[in-house]
Short mmCIF file of C-alpha atoms and ligand atoms in Angstrom, two decimals:
data_model
loop_
_atom_site.label_atom_id
_atom_site.label_comp_id
_atom_site.label_asym_id
_atom_site.label_seq_id
_atom_site.Cartn_x
_atom_site.Cartn_y
_atom_site.Cartn_z
CA MET M 217 80.03 -133.69 155.40
CA LYS M 218 83.52 -134.76 154.41
CA THR M 219 86.40 -133.59 156.59
CA TYR M 220 89.58 -132.75 154.70
CA ASP M 221 92.98 -133.44 156.17
CA PHE M 222 95.24 -130.41 156.02
CA ASP M 223 97.64 -131.91 158.59
CA GLU M 224 98.91 -134.50 156.14
CA ILE M 225 102.62 -134.19 155.39
CA ILE M 226 103.26 -134.69 151.69
CA ASP M 227 106.84 -134.93 150.50
CA ARG M 228 106.84 -132.92 147.29
CA ALA M 229 110.62 -133.08 146.76
CA GLY M 230 111.54 -134.72 143.46
CA THR M 231 108.12 -134.10 141.89
CA GLY M 232 109.31 -131.12 139.86
CA SER M 233 107.66 -128.82 142.40
CA VAL M 234 108.98 -125.27 141.99
CA LYS M 235 108.65 -124.71 145.73
CA TYR M 236 110.77 -127.74 146.67
CA ASP M 237 112.97 -128.54 143.72
CA LEU M 238 114.30 -125.02 143.16
CA ARG M 239 115.61 -124.77 146.73
CA LYS M 240 119.22 -125.57 145.88
CA GLU M 241 119.26 -123.07 143.03
CA LEU M 242 117.61 -120.28 145.03
CA PHE M 243 118.90 -120.79 148.54
CA GLY M 244 122.11 -122.72 147.84
CA THR M 245 120.85 -125.72 149.84
CA ASP M 246 117.95 -128.18 149.97
CA ASP M 247 118.06 -127.99 153.76
CA VAL M 248 115.47 -125.23 154.21
CA ILE M 249 111.75 -125.51 154.93
CA PRO M 250 110.26 -124.09 151.71
CA MET M 251 107.90 -121.24 152.62
CA TRP M 252 108.27 -119.03 149.61
CA VAL M 253 106.34 -119.28 146.29
CA ALA M 254 102.57 -118.97 146.79
CA ASP M 255 101.38 -122.52 146.42
CA MET M 256 100.07 -124.68 149.23
CA ASP M 257 101.41 -127.92 150.65
CA PHE M 258 97.86 -129.27 150.83
CA ARG M 259 96.50 -131.87 148.47
CA THR M 260 94.57 -130.46 145.52
CA PRO M 261 90.96 -131.41 146.42
CA ASP M 262 89.42 -134.68 145.28
CA PHE M 263 86.56 -133.14 143.28
CA LEU M 264 89.08 -131.37 141.09
CA VAL M 265 91.14 -134.54 140.57
CA ASP M 266 87.92 -136.47 139.82
CA ALA M 267 87.02 -133.97 137.09
CA ILE M 268 90.41 -134.48 135.47
CA ASN M 269 90.12 -138.27 135.76
CA LYS M 270 86.72 -138.11 134.13
CA ARG M 271 88.17 -136.19 131.18
CA MET M 272 90.92 -138.80 130.91
CA GLU M 273 88.29 -141.47 130.29
CA ASP M 274 87.87 -139.96 126.83
CA PRO M 275 91.33 -140.70 125.48
CA ILE M 276 91.43 -138.19 122.66
CA PHE M 277 93.12 -135.01 123.74
CA GLY M 278 92.66 -132.99 120.56
CA TYR M 279 91.64 -129.35 120.19
CA THR M 280 88.63 -128.96 122.43
CA LEU M 281 86.07 -126.23 122.83
CA ARG M 282 85.57 -124.66 126.23
CA GLU M 283 82.15 -125.66 127.43
CA ASP M 284 79.51 -123.16 128.45
CA ALA M 285 79.82 -124.43 132.02
CA PHE M 286 83.19 -122.65 132.25
CA TYR M 287 81.59 -119.22 131.90
CA GLU M 288 78.50 -120.15 133.93
CA SER M 289 80.57 -121.45 136.83
CA VAL M 290 82.71 -118.29 136.98
CA LYS M 291 79.50 -116.25 137.00
CA ALA M 292 77.91 -118.37 139.74
CA TRP M 293 81.08 -118.33 141.89
CA MET M 294 81.35 -114.53 141.72
CA LYS M 295 77.76 -114.30 142.88
CA LYS M 296 77.91 -116.81 145.70
CA ARG M 297 81.37 -115.95 147.07
CA HIS M 298 81.57 -112.22 146.34
CA ASP M 299 77.99 -111.14 145.80
CA TRP M 300 79.00 -109.80 142.40
CA ASN M 301 76.52 -110.06 139.54
CA ILE M 302 78.31 -110.60 136.28
CA GLU M 303 77.19 -111.68 132.82
CA LYS M 304 78.72 -114.73 131.28
CA GLU M 305 79.57 -112.63 128.20
CA TRP M 306 81.96 -110.64 130.40
CA VAL M 307 84.07 -113.75 131.05
CA THR M 308 87.00 -114.85 128.95
CA PHE M 309 90.07 -117.00 129.37
CA SER M 310 93.74 -116.70 130.15
CA PRO M 311 96.21 -119.47 130.97
CA GLY M 312 97.45 -117.51 133.98
CA VAL M 313 96.72 -114.29 135.77
CA VAL M 314 100.14 -112.88 134.95
CA SER M 315 99.66 -113.72 131.27
CA ALA M 316 96.26 -111.99 131.46
CA LEU M 317 97.93 -108.85 132.83
CA SER M 318 100.50 -109.00 130.07
CA MET M 319 97.87 -109.53 127.35
CA ALA M 320 95.76 -106.67 128.70
CA ILE M 321 98.81 -104.40 128.59
CA LEU M 322 99.60 -105.44 125.02
CA ALA M 323 95.98 -105.07 123.97
CA MET M 324 95.20 -101.74 125.56
CA THR M 325 98.40 -99.70 125.79
CA LYS M 326 101.29 -98.73 123.52
CA PRO M 327 105.05 -99.00 124.07
CA GLY M 328 106.22 -96.11 126.22
CA ASP M 329 102.83 -95.57 127.91
CA ASN M 330 102.93 -95.05 131.66
CA ILE M 331 101.51 -97.79 133.86
CA VAL M 332 101.21 -97.31 137.62
CA VAL M 333 101.91 -100.02 140.21
CA GLN M 334 101.79 -99.79 143.99
CA PRO M 335 104.93 -101.16 145.62
CA PRO M 336 105.74 -103.23 147.52
CA VAL M 337 103.84 -105.57 145.23
CA TYR M 338 103.91 -108.97 143.56
CA ASN M 339 107.03 -108.70 141.40
CA PRO M 340 105.64 -109.88 138.01
CA PHE M 341 103.69 -106.59 137.97
CA TYR M 342 107.04 -104.94 137.23
CA PHE M 343 107.95 -107.50 134.56
CA VAL M 344 104.67 -107.25 132.64
CA VAL M 345 105.13 -103.50 132.40
CA GLU M 346 108.85 -103.26 131.72
CA ASP M 347 109.29 -106.39 129.58
CA ASN M 348 106.51 -105.11 127.33
CA ASP M 349 108.42 -101.82 126.97
CA ARG M 350 105.90 -99.73 128.89
CA THR M 351 107.04 -97.18 131.46
CA LEU M 352 106.71 -98.16 135.10
CA VAL M 353 105.41 -95.50 137.46
CA ARG M 354 105.58 -96.19 141.18
CA ASN M 355 102.85 -95.15 143.60
CA PRO M 356 104.16 -96.65 146.86
CA LEU M 357 101.77 -97.85 149.53
CA ILE M 358 101.97 -96.33 153.00
CA LEU M 359 102.48 -98.65 155.95
CA GLU M 360 100.43 -97.23 158.82
CA ASP M 361 99.45 -98.95 162.09
CA GLY M 362 100.34 -102.38 160.75
CA ARG M 363 98.34 -102.06 157.53
CA TYR M 364 99.03 -100.77 154.05
CA ARG M 365 96.97 -97.96 152.59
CA MET M 366 96.99 -96.44 149.14
CA ASP M 367 98.54 -93.00 148.68
CA LEU M 368 95.92 -91.53 146.37
CA ASP M 369 97.24 -87.96 146.57
CA HIS M 370 100.58 -89.23 145.33
CA LEU M 371 98.77 -91.21 142.63
CA LYS M 372 97.05 -88.04 141.39
CA SER M 373 100.40 -86.26 141.33
CA VAL M 374 102.04 -88.88 139.06
CA ILE M 375 99.23 -89.11 136.51
CA ASN M 376 99.99 -87.25 133.28
CA GLU M 377 98.98 -87.39 129.61
CA ASN M 378 101.05 -90.59 129.10
CA THR M 379 99.36 -92.53 131.89
CA ARG M 380 97.06 -95.31 130.67
CA MET M 381 96.68 -97.89 133.39
CA VAL M 382 96.90 -98.76 137.09
CA ILE M 383 97.55 -102.33 138.23
CA ILE M 384 96.47 -103.40 141.71
CA SER M 385 96.61 -106.58 143.72
CA ASN M 386 93.17 -106.85 145.37
CA PRO M 387 93.68 -108.32 147.96
CA HIS M 388 97.27 -107.27 148.23
CA ASN M 389 100.32 -109.49 147.94
CA PRO M 390 102.64 -109.35 149.90
CA GLY M 391 100.84 -107.30 152.59
CA GLY M 392 97.64 -109.37 152.72
CA THR M 393 95.57 -106.15 152.76
CA VAL M 394 91.90 -106.47 151.82
CA TRP M 395 91.19 -103.11 150.20
CA THR M 396 87.97 -101.62 151.47
CA GLU M 397 85.12 -100.55 149.24
CA ALA M 398 85.91 -96.93 150.16
CA GLU M 399 89.56 -97.24 149.17
CA LEU M 400 88.73 -98.98 145.90
CA GLY M 401 85.93 -96.52 145.18
CA GLN M 402 88.31 -93.56 145.51
CA LEU M 403 90.91 -95.27 143.35
CA GLY M 404 88.25 -96.16 140.78
CA LYS M 405 87.01 -92.56 140.71
CA ILE M 406 90.53 -91.31 139.94
CA CYS M 407 90.78 -93.85 137.11
CA VAL M 408 87.40 -92.86 135.68
CA GLU M 409 88.19 -89.14 135.89
CA ASN M 410 91.51 -89.61 134.13
CA ASP M 411 90.25 -92.27 131.70
CA LEU M 412 92.73 -94.85 133.01
CA LEU M 413 92.22 -98.59 132.86
CA LEU M 414 92.26 -100.41 136.15
CA LEU M 415 93.74 -103.88 136.07
CA SER M 416 92.52 -105.62 139.20
CA ASP M 417 94.36 -108.84 140.02
CA GLU M 418 91.92 -110.67 142.32
CA ILE M 419 93.66 -114.05 142.41
CA HIS M 420 93.74 -114.04 146.25
CA SER M 421 90.13 -112.91 146.65
CA ASP M 422 88.66 -116.28 147.66
CA LEU M 423 91.10 -116.53 150.55
CA VAL M 424 89.87 -113.58 152.57
CA ALA M 425 89.96 -114.11 156.35
CA ARG M 426 86.64 -114.44 158.18
CA LYS M 427 86.72 -110.93 159.66
CA PHE M 428 87.03 -109.26 156.24
CA ARG M 429 85.11 -109.08 153.00
CA HIS M 430 86.48 -108.90 149.48
CA THR M 431 85.14 -106.13 147.26
CA PRO M 432 85.52 -106.86 143.54
CA THR M 433 86.81 -103.55 142.19
CA ALA M 434 84.42 -103.63 139.23
CA SER M 435 81.41 -104.23 141.47
CA ILE M 436 81.55 -100.74 142.96
CA SER M 437 79.88 -98.80 140.14
CA GLU M 438 78.99 -99.11 136.49
CA GLU M 439 81.52 -96.41 135.61
CA ILE M 440 84.32 -98.20 137.42
CA ALA M 441 83.27 -101.53 135.86
CA GLN M 442 83.62 -99.98 132.41
CA HIS M 443 87.26 -99.11 133.20
CA THR M 444 88.19 -102.35 134.97
CA ILE M 445 89.63 -105.68 133.89
CA THR M 446 89.45 -108.29 136.63
CA CYS M 447 91.62 -111.40 136.78
CA VAL M 448 90.54 -114.37 138.88
CA ALA M 449 91.47 -118.05 139.02
CA PRO M 450 90.86 -121.23 140.99
CA SER M 451 94.65 -121.71 141.04
CA LYS M 452 95.53 -120.16 144.41
CA THR M 453 92.25 -121.13 146.06
CA PHE M 454 92.39 -124.83 145.14
CA ASN M 455 96.14 -125.33 144.78
CA ALA M 456 96.01 -125.90 141.06
CA ALA M 457 98.44 -123.37 139.55
CA GLY M 458 99.98 -126.08 137.35
CA LEU M 459 96.73 -126.37 135.41
CA SER M 460 97.26 -122.90 133.90
CA THR M 461 93.59 -121.97 133.80
CA SER M 462 92.30 -118.53 134.76
CA ALA M 463 89.40 -116.26 133.93
CA VAL M 464 89.32 -112.60 132.94
CA ILE M 465 86.20 -110.51 133.50
CA ILE M 466 85.68 -107.50 131.22
CA PRO M 467 82.27 -105.76 131.26
CA ASN M 468 83.30 -103.19 128.63
CA THR M 469 82.64 -104.71 125.17
CA GLU M 470 85.27 -102.60 123.44
CA LEU M 471 87.95 -103.63 125.93
CA MET M 472 86.78 -107.24 125.67
CA ALA M 473 87.22 -107.16 121.88
CA LYS M 474 90.74 -105.76 122.27
CA TYR M 475 91.64 -108.40 124.85
CA LYS M 476 90.31 -111.25 122.68
CA ARG M 477 92.25 -110.00 119.68
CA THR M 478 95.47 -110.28 121.67
CA LEU M 479 94.43 -113.66 123.10
CA ASN M 480 94.03 -114.84 119.50
CA ALA M 481 97.26 -113.21 118.40
CA VAL M 482 99.29 -115.10 120.98
CA HIS M 483 97.07 -118.11 120.27
CA VAL M 484 96.60 -119.46 123.77
CA GLY M 485 92.79 -119.21 123.87
CA PHE M 486 92.01 -122.93 123.88
CA GLY M 487 93.75 -123.48 127.21
CA ASN M 488 94.21 -127.06 128.28
CA ILE M 489 91.54 -129.71 128.32
CA PHE M 490 92.14 -130.64 131.95
CA GLY M 491 92.12 -127.09 133.29
CA ASN M 492 88.68 -126.29 131.94
CA PRO M 493 86.73 -129.09 133.71
CA ALA M 494 88.91 -128.56 136.80
CA LEU M 495 87.84 -124.92 137.01
CA VAL M 496 84.19 -125.92 136.63
CA ALA M 497 84.50 -128.59 139.34
CA ALA M 498 86.28 -126.17 141.68
CA TYR M 499 83.64 -123.48 141.29
CA GLU M 500 80.71 -125.90 141.39
CA HIS M 501 81.83 -128.11 144.29
CA GLY M 502 84.52 -126.14 146.09
CA GLU M 503 82.73 -124.23 148.83
CA GLU M 504 82.90 -126.82 151.60
CA TRP M 505 86.58 -127.53 150.99
CA LEU M 506 87.29 -123.79 150.89
CA GLU M 507 85.52 -123.18 154.20
CA GLN M 508 87.64 -125.87 155.85
CA LEU M 509 90.78 -124.48 154.22
CA LEU M 510 89.98 -120.97 155.49
CA ASP M 511 89.58 -122.36 159.02
CA TYR M 512 92.93 -124.10 158.79
CA ILE M 513 94.77 -121.12 157.34
CA GLY M 514 93.13 -118.86 159.94
CA LYS M 515 94.49 -121.07 162.72
CA ASN M 516 97.96 -121.10 161.17
CA ILE M 517 97.90 -117.31 160.94
CA SER M 518 96.79 -116.91 164.57
CA HIS M 519 99.40 -119.38 165.71
CA ALA M 520 102.21 -117.67 163.78
CA ILE M 521 101.24 -114.16 164.89
CA GLY M 522 100.82 -115.21 168.53
CA PHE M 523 104.12 -117.07 168.55
CA ILE M 524 106.07 -114.24 166.94
CA GLU M 525 104.56 -111.63 169.26
CA LYS M 526 105.44 -113.66 172.32
CA LYS M 527 108.68 -115.36 171.42
CA ILE M 528 110.29 -113.28 168.67
CA PRO M 529 109.43 -109.65 169.51
CA GLN M 530 112.36 -108.49 167.36
CA ILE M 531 110.18 -109.37 164.33
CA THR M 532 106.76 -107.85 163.63
CA ALA M 533 104.28 -109.89 161.60
CA MET M 534 101.59 -108.00 159.71
CA GLU M 535 98.27 -109.74 160.15
CA PRO M 536 97.15 -110.88 156.68
CA GLU M 537 93.53 -109.94 156.03
CA ALA M 538 93.63 -112.34 153.10
CA SER M 539 95.62 -115.28 151.80
CA TYR M 540 98.32 -117.24 153.56
CA LEU M 541 101.36 -115.02 153.15
CA LEU M 542 102.89 -113.45 156.24
CA TRP M 543 104.79 -110.18 155.74
CA LEU M 544 107.53 -110.09 158.35
CA ASP M 545 109.06 -106.78 159.34
CA CYS M 546 112.58 -107.76 160.39
CA ARG M 547 114.05 -104.26 160.52
CA LYS M 548 114.66 -104.42 164.26
CA LEU M 549 117.15 -107.24 163.72
CA GLY M 550 119.46 -104.55 162.34
CA LEU M 551 120.75 -106.67 159.45
CA SER M 552 121.43 -105.56 155.90
CA GLN M 553 119.06 -107.19 153.38
CA GLU M 554 121.80 -109.51 152.20
CA ALA M 555 122.63 -110.53 155.76
CA LEU M 556 118.91 -110.98 156.56
CA CYS M 557 118.42 -113.37 153.61
CA ASP M 558 121.57 -115.22 154.53
CA PHE M 559 120.44 -115.44 158.16
CA MET M 560 117.09 -116.96 157.19
CA VAL M 561 118.77 -119.66 155.12
CA ARG M 562 121.88 -120.47 157.13
CA GLU M 563 120.70 -119.89 160.69
CA ALA M 564 116.92 -120.41 160.58
CA ARG M 565 116.95 -123.00 157.74
CA LEU M 566 113.96 -121.31 156.13
CA GLY M 567 113.33 -120.68 152.44
CA LEU M 568 111.43 -117.37 152.46
CA ASN M 569 110.93 -114.62 149.88
CA ASP M 570 113.34 -111.71 150.10
CA GLY M 571 111.17 -108.62 150.74
CA THR M 572 113.05 -106.58 148.15
CA MET M 573 111.73 -108.88 145.41
CA PHE M 574 108.53 -106.86 145.79
CA GLY M 575 110.32 -103.53 145.40
CA LYS M 576 112.80 -101.50 147.44
CA GLU M 577 109.93 -100.73 149.85
CA GLY M 578 110.33 -104.35 150.99
CA THR M 579 113.77 -103.68 152.45
CA GLY M 580 114.00 -105.23 155.91
CA PHE M 581 111.03 -107.54 155.20
CA MET M 582 110.68 -111.23 154.37
CA ARG M 583 107.56 -113.07 153.16
CA MET M 584 106.62 -116.40 154.73
CA ASN M 585 104.08 -118.82 153.19
CA LEU M 586 101.89 -120.34 155.93
CA ALA M 587 99.94 -122.78 153.72
CA CYS M 588 101.49 -125.87 155.24
CA PRO M 589 100.57 -128.36 157.96
CA LEU M 590 100.65 -126.75 161.41
CA SER M 591 103.40 -129.17 162.50
CA VAL M 592 105.66 -127.80 159.74
CA LEU M 593 104.82 -124.23 160.69
CA LYS M 594 105.67 -124.95 164.35
CA LYS M 595 109.04 -126.36 163.33
CA ALA M 596 109.72 -123.31 161.13
CA LEU M 597 108.85 -120.87 163.94
CA ALA M 598 111.00 -122.79 166.41
CA ASN M 599 113.91 -122.57 163.94
CA LEU M 600 113.35 -118.83 163.63
CA GLU M 601 113.15 -118.29 167.38
CA ALA M 602 116.36 -120.23 168.01
CA ALA M 603 118.18 -118.37 165.23
CA VAL M 604 117.10 -114.93 166.51
CA ASN M 605 118.09 -115.85 170.08
CA LYS M 606 121.50 -116.94 168.86
CA LEU M 607 121.91 -113.74 166.87
CA GLN M 608 121.19 -111.59 169.91
CA ALA M 609 123.21 -113.69 172.40
C1 LIG R 126 98.90 -111.23 143.09
C2 LIG R 126 99.25 -112.43 142.25
N1 LIG R 126 98.90 -112.45 140.95
C3 LIG R 126 99.17 -113.52 140.16
C4 LIG R 126 99.84 -114.62 140.66
C5 LIG R 126 100.16 -115.77 139.77
O1 LIG R 126 99.23 -115.98 138.81
P1 LIG R 126 99.43 -117.03 137.65
O2 LIG R 126 100.26 -118.14 138.17
O3 LIG R 126 98.05 -117.43 137.31
O4 LIG R 126 100.10 -116.30 136.54
C6 LIG R 126 100.21 -114.65 142.01
C7 LIG R 126 100.96 -115.79 142.55
O5 LIG R 126 101.52 -115.75 143.61
C8 LIG R 126 99.91 -113.52 142.81
O6 LIG R 126 100.24 -113.49 144.11
#
């Protein structure tokens, strides 16, 4: 068995990396440890790079059909990682998950229709609704005992004759919540009863912590499956977002036809010739690497939570049940949001996400990306501890 090295420090500055090379623009300085956008500082695994190298051996990069293996490997991965039986005919393509959300909105709703999101949530959910001239309806999550839960009574109260769709992050970004089968079942029931489409963004689903289990929303019942569009990708799991290759799973044939019509209309259905074999390689050979990654991320999460509890009690870290994003409740520091962001950059030298990016419900919060070597994480936490101590001195 090969052992992968997640401790390796890789200098990504100057490579065009969004995470590193946008620091000056976003934070006003390059002198911050970048712990914001959700990509990992770990090497993209060798089996994925090998698949791309193999494709390069055929030096004609013309229009290329997506091989059957693409659909088969998505199907096999859903079965082996999530115990979800899907048909390969349910699988289609999108360059990215956000573009899939946008295409689904264009395909299945009309301008002015109401679309529900659950803040605080991954901010492009707002853009895909509002920039497509649909009406955003907020159904805020409730933070209770260190975990988010859905407010389904409130959801029922905001549904009216203009409501067409609900978009969820399953698991949730930024809270890291792994929605339970019961929660998703209740949500799905409301969607079925009101004939709403459920757009389930499951991009973080492979990164569920050992103690938890991901439930694909559409796996709960046939009725829910018929109302659900699921977006998945190897991009977060295998650190390959730059390959722009994702999969969309739509069991309902009518909805599938609508989605494909829009995919054709925007003419992005071919994807790129390197992304397709990379997805196949990831889903065919990725399990061992993923297990080792989950161990590493799990240790980083435990370290960060333990350190913050002990050394920075003024900040509360929500334990992520999935993924590598730590939602930090900084309200006890007593700073305005502007001062909090400024403090993280100038005093702690950290490039984090401002919690309000995810909605006003994120006021007083910051999001920290833990997918980095432990040595980098230790340095970041030491910076934060020193800065908080200085603030309170
Ligand atoms: C919930 C969620 N959806 C989608 C994305 C991005 O997807 P893509 O880059 O494939 O558009 C992210 C990235 O952080 C995310 O957290």
